[in-house]
């Protein structure tokens, strides 16, 4: 009787091991194939070494749309840049960048900027405008925009 129980335990362990091997083997195979295919389809961006490069901008104070009683927006931000060359270009293009950002900010309403979604959209628009102002055709020297202060105040 003991021999039969031991044989059943060994048989169940073997079946469980085989099932685990098949399940794990099948789940890894598609990932490997899709991972290799994804690398061919779109080359991954190289991760740069070291800390990110940020450039602080002077604060912006603009009137939002809505007439003479429209609220004011005071905003401080930093740009995350691709590398030191991008930082130097960013500084060189600063007057053009500030002008484009001021035009964008002053075209916004309080309702657009009141929600978190509105702020996220604004960050994306500012990033796009900064890259355009720097005449960046294929590259994106500005990788992101971070708000460090965001105040809407009634006049």
XYZ file of C-alpha atoms in Angstrom:
155
model
C 0.000 0.000 0.000
C 2.816 2.461 0.841
C 4.476 1.757 -2.514
C 1.227 2.623 -4.355
C 0.888 5.924 -2.441
C 4.529 6.877 -3.139
C 4.095 6.056 -6.838
C 0.901 8.194 -6.996
C 2.673 11.137 -5.320
C 5.623 10.868 -7.740
C 3.227 10.577 -10.704
C 1.218 13.638 -9.583
C 4.419 15.633 -9.059
C 5.632 14.694 -12.540
C 2.298 15.677 -14.116
C 2.285 18.964 -12.187
C 5.854 19.711 -13.251
C 5.044 18.943 -16.895
C 1.935 21.157 -16.767
C 3.908 24.019 -15.217
C 6.627 23.659 -17.850
C 4.084 23.770 -20.680
C 2.171 26.726 -19.235
C 5.297 28.754 -18.455
C 6.945 27.786 -21.733
C 3.929 28.954 -23.734
C 3.556 32.221 -21.841
C 7.228 33.147 -22.408
C 7.331 32.202 -26.088
C 4.889 34.905 -27.324
C 6.561 37.562 -25.177
C 9.943 36.736 -26.637
C 8.602 36.758 -30.165
C 6.655 39.981 -29.700
C 9.590 41.568 -27.885
C 11.922 40.766 -30.765
C 9.325 42.000 -33.244
C 8.802 45.218 -31.288
C 12.544 45.943 -31.344
C 12.557 45.590 -35.127
C 9.449 47.735 -35.566
C 10.524 50.688 -33.426
C 14.073 51.061 -32.140
C 14.139 51.935 -28.471
C 15.507 55.245 -27.356
C 18.833 54.881 -25.622
C 18.660 55.673 -21.957
C 21.134 58.385 -21.178
C 23.443 57.990 -18.270
C 23.477 60.329 -15.320
C 20.844 62.585 -13.859
C 18.351 64.429 -16.058
C 19.236 67.891 -17.314
C 16.830 70.642 -16.272
C 16.760 74.333 -17.116
C 14.711 76.661 -14.947
C 12.820 79.401 -16.725
C 11.908 82.782 -15.318
C 8.331 82.905 -14.052
C 5.480 83.857 -16.370
C 2.614 86.154 -15.356
C -0.156 86.537 -17.937
C -3.812 87.534 -18.068
C -6.035 84.658 -19.078
C -8.786 85.154 -21.646
C -12.066 86.642 -20.486
C -11.805 90.403 -20.641
C -10.570 93.011 -18.164
C -11.718 91.047 -15.112
C -10.092 87.821 -16.259
C -7.861 86.070 -13.739
C -4.091 86.124 -13.882
C -1.889 83.074 -14.231
C 1.479 82.946 -12.530
C 3.491 79.918 -13.525
C 7.017 78.686 -12.971
C 8.414 75.761 -14.891
C 11.506 73.824 -15.787
C 12.334 72.122 -19.056
C 13.823 68.636 -19.103
C 16.416 68.579 -21.866
C 18.012 65.791 -23.878
C 21.662 66.727 -23.300
C 24.087 69.595 -22.677
C 23.927 70.669 -26.325
C 20.145 70.924 -26.039
C 20.590 73.005 -22.878
C 22.878 75.435 -24.697
C 20.427 75.697 -27.613
C 17.577 76.191 -25.161
C 19.374 79.166 -23.616
C 20.158 80.584 -27.056
C 16.515 80.375 -28.148
C 15.102 81.622 -24.822
C 13.551 84.904 -26.137
C 11.755 83.034 -28.920
C 10.627 80.305 -26.508
C 9.338 82.808 -23.913
C 7.385 84.698 -26.555
C 5.730 81.516 -27.848
C 4.878 80.345 -24.312
C 3.403 83.739 -23.357
C 1.184 83.682 -26.443
C 0.013 80.178 -25.585
C -0.638 80.903 -21.899
C -2.540 84.126 -22.595
C -4.837 82.268 -24.996
C -6.058 79.933 -22.236
C -9.104 80.347 -20.019
C -9.450 79.621 -16.318
C -11.815 76.735 -17.082
C -9.248 75.058 -19.357
C -6.544 75.184 -16.698
C -8.648 74.388 -13.629
C -8.451 70.587 -14.004
C -5.475 68.256 -13.808
C -6.238 67.110 -17.352
C -6.054 70.714 -18.536
C -2.643 71.129 -16.926
C -1.361 67.916 -18.524
C -2.548 69.109 -21.941
C -0.883 72.480 -21.327
C 2.424 70.766 -20.508
C 2.271 68.842 -23.797
C 1.469 72.026 -25.726
C 4.314 73.928 -24.077
C 6.747 71.112 -24.866
C 5.666 71.104 -28.516
C 5.937 74.900 -28.765
C 9.392 74.911 -27.172
C 10.671 72.321 -29.640
C 9.139 74.254 -32.541
C 10.660 77.533 -31.320
C 14.079 75.846 -31.242
C 13.612 74.812 -34.889
C 13.997 71.154 -33.918
C 12.967 69.243 -37.029
C 13.382 65.547 -36.200
C 14.748 65.711 -32.688
C 13.083 66.773 -29.485
C 15.641 68.663 -27.406
C 12.917 69.386 -24.840
C 11.836 66.011 -23.452
C 9.373 67.331 -20.915
C 8.038 70.313 -19.011
C 7.562 70.396 -15.249
C 5.455 72.952 -13.414
C 7.065 74.077 -10.175
C 4.411 76.690 -9.376
C 0.939 77.169 -10.851
C -1.284 79.945 -9.453
C -4.512 81.320 -10.901
C -5.550 84.516 -9.117
C -8.632 86.669 -9.514
C -7.979 90.370 -10.068
